[in-house]
C-alpha positions as a printed NumPy array, in Angstrom:
array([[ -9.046,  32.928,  -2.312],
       [ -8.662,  29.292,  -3.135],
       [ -8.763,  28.139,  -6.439],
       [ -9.22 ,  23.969,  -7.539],
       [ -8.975,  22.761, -10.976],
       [-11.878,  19.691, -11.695],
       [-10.176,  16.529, -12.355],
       [ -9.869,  15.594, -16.19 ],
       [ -9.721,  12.492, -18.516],
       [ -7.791,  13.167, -21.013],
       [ -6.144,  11.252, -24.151],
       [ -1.927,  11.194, -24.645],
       [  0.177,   9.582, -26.672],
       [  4.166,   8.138, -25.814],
       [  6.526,   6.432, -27.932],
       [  9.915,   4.58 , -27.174],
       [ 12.895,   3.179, -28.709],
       [ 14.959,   0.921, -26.65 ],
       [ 18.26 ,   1.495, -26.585],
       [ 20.113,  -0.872, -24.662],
       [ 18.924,  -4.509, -23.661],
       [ 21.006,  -5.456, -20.59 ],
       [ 19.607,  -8.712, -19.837],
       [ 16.707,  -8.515, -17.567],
       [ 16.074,  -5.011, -18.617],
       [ 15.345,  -2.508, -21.603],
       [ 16.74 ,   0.633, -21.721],
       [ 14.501,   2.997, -23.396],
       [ 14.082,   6.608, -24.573],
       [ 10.692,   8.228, -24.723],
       [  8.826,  11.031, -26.263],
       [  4.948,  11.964, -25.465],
       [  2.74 ,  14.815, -26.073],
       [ -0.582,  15.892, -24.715],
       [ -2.661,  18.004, -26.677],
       [ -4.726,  20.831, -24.785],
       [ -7.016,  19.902, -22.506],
       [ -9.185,  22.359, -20.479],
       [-11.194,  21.602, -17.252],
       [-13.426,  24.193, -15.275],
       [-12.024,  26.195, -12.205],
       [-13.5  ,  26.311,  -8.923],
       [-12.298,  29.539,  -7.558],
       [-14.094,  30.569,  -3.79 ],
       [-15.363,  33.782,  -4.164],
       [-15.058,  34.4  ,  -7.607],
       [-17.721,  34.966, -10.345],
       [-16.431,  35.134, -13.481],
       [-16.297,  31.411, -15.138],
       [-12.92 ,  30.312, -15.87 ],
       [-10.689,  27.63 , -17.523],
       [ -7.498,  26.19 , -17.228],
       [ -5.835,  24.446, -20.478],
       [ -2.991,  22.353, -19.901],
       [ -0.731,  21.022, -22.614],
       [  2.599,  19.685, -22.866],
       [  5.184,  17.868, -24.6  ],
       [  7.673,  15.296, -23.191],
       [ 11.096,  13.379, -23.854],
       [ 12.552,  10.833, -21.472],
       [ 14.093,   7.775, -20.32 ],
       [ 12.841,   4.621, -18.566],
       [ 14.134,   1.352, -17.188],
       [ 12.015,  -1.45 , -18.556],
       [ 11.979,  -4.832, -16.793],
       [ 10.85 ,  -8.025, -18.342],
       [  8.693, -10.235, -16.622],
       [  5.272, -12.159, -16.907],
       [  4.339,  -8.803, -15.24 ],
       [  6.465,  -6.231, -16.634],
       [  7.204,  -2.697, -14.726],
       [  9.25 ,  -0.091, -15.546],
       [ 10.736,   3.453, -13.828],
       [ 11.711,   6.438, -15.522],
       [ 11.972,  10.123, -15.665],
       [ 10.547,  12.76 , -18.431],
       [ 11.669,  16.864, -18.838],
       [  7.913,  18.167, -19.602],
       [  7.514,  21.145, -21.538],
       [  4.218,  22.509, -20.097],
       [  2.252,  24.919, -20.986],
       [ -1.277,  26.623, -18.417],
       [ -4.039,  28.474, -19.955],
       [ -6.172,  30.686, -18.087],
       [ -9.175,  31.678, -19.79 ],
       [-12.22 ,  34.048, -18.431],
       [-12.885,  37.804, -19.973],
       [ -9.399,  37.242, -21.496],
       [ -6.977,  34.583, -22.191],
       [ -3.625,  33.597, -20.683],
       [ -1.02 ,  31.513, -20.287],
       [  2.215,  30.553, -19.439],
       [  4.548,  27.997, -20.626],
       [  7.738,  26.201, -18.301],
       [  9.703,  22.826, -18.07 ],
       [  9.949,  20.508, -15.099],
       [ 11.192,  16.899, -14.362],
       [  8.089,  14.392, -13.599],
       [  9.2  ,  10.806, -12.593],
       [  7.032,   7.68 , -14.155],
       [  6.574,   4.086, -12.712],
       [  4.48 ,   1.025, -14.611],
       [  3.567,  -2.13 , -14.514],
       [  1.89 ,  -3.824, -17.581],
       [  1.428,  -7.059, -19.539],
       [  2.535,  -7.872, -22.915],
       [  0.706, -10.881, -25.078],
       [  2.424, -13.503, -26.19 ],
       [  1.798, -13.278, -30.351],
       [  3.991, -14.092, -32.619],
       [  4.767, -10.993, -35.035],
       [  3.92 ,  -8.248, -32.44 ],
       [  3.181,  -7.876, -28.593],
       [  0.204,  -5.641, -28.031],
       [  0.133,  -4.545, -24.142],
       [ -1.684,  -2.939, -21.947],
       [ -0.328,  -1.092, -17.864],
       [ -1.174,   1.186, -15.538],
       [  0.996,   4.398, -14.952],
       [  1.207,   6.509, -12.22 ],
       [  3.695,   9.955, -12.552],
       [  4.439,  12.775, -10.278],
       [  6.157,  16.059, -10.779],
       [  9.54 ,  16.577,  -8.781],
       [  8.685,  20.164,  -8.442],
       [  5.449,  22.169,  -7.999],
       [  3.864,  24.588, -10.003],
       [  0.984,  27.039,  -8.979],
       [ -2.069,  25.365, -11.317],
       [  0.101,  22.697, -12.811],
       [ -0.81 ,  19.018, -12.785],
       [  0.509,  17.515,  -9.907],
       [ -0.697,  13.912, -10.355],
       [ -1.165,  11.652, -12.916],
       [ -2.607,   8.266, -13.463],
       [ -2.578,   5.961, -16.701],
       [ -4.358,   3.255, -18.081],
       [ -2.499,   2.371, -21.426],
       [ -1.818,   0.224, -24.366],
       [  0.111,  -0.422, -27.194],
       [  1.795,  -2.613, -29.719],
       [  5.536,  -3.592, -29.427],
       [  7.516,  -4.194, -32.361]])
C-alpha cells in the first residue's frame, strides 16, 4: 500500500549567535525547535484514520553573507521524532543531517535590524514518513 502524509503549515522557531565575522561573512551557530505538529495520512486501501506527528529539535551552523540581499548556507543535526496515531499510538525518534540555504533582507534601523527571508532545507538522508522538504518564510530581529 502507499501511504502520503498532507502537506502542513506549521510554526518554528531558530536562534543564532555569530561566532566569527570574517569580512564579507558571519559565521554563525544555530539552534531551532519545532513543536509537534500532526497532519492526516492518506494511506490506499486503508480504513482506519490515522496521523502522523512530527517534532524535532535542531543545532547547527551557517555561513551568513552580507549584502543588500543577504543569503546564507548551512547545515543542522535534527533530532526528529514520527508519531503514528490510529487505534493506538506510536512513534519513533532518530537524528539526521538536513542542509539550509537563505536569502533575506535586513532594515536599515538604527538600534536593531528586524529581517525577514525565505528558506528552503532538505534532508541528506531519507527516512520512511520523515519530512523530506522544507520551505520558510521568516523573520526576526538582529541585535
Amino acid at each position: 500500500p502507499i501511504v502520503e502524509a498532507e502537506d502542513k503549515t506549521v510554526i518554528a522557531a531558530r536562534v543564532g549567535y555569530s561566532l566569527m565575522d570574517l569580512g564579507p561573512a558571519l559565521f554563525q551557530v544555530t539552534a531551532a525547535y519545532q513543536p509537534k505538529v500532526e497532519t492526516d495520512l492518506k494511506p490506499n486501501g486503508v480504513l482506519v484514520p490515522t496521523k502522523l506527528g512530527n517534532e524535532y529539535w535542531a543545532v547547527g551552523a551557517m555561513f551568513n553573507f552580507k549584502a543588500l540581499v543577504a543569503f546564507g548556507a548551512g547545515v543542522d543535526y535534527r533530532f526528529e521524532k514520527i508519531t503514528l496515531t490510529n487505534l493506538y499510538s506510536s512513534s519513533s525518534t532518530y537524528s539526521r543531517p538536513w542542509a539550509r540555504v537563505n536569502a533575506g533582507y535586513a532594515f536599515p534601523t538604527p538600534l536593531v535590524k528586524p529581517f525577514i527571508g525565505l528558506e528552503v532545507a532538505v534532508p541528506l538522508t531519507e527516512k520512511d514518513l520523515g519530512p523530506k522538504l522544507q520551505l520558510g518564510v521568516y523573520g526576526g530581529i538582529r541585535f
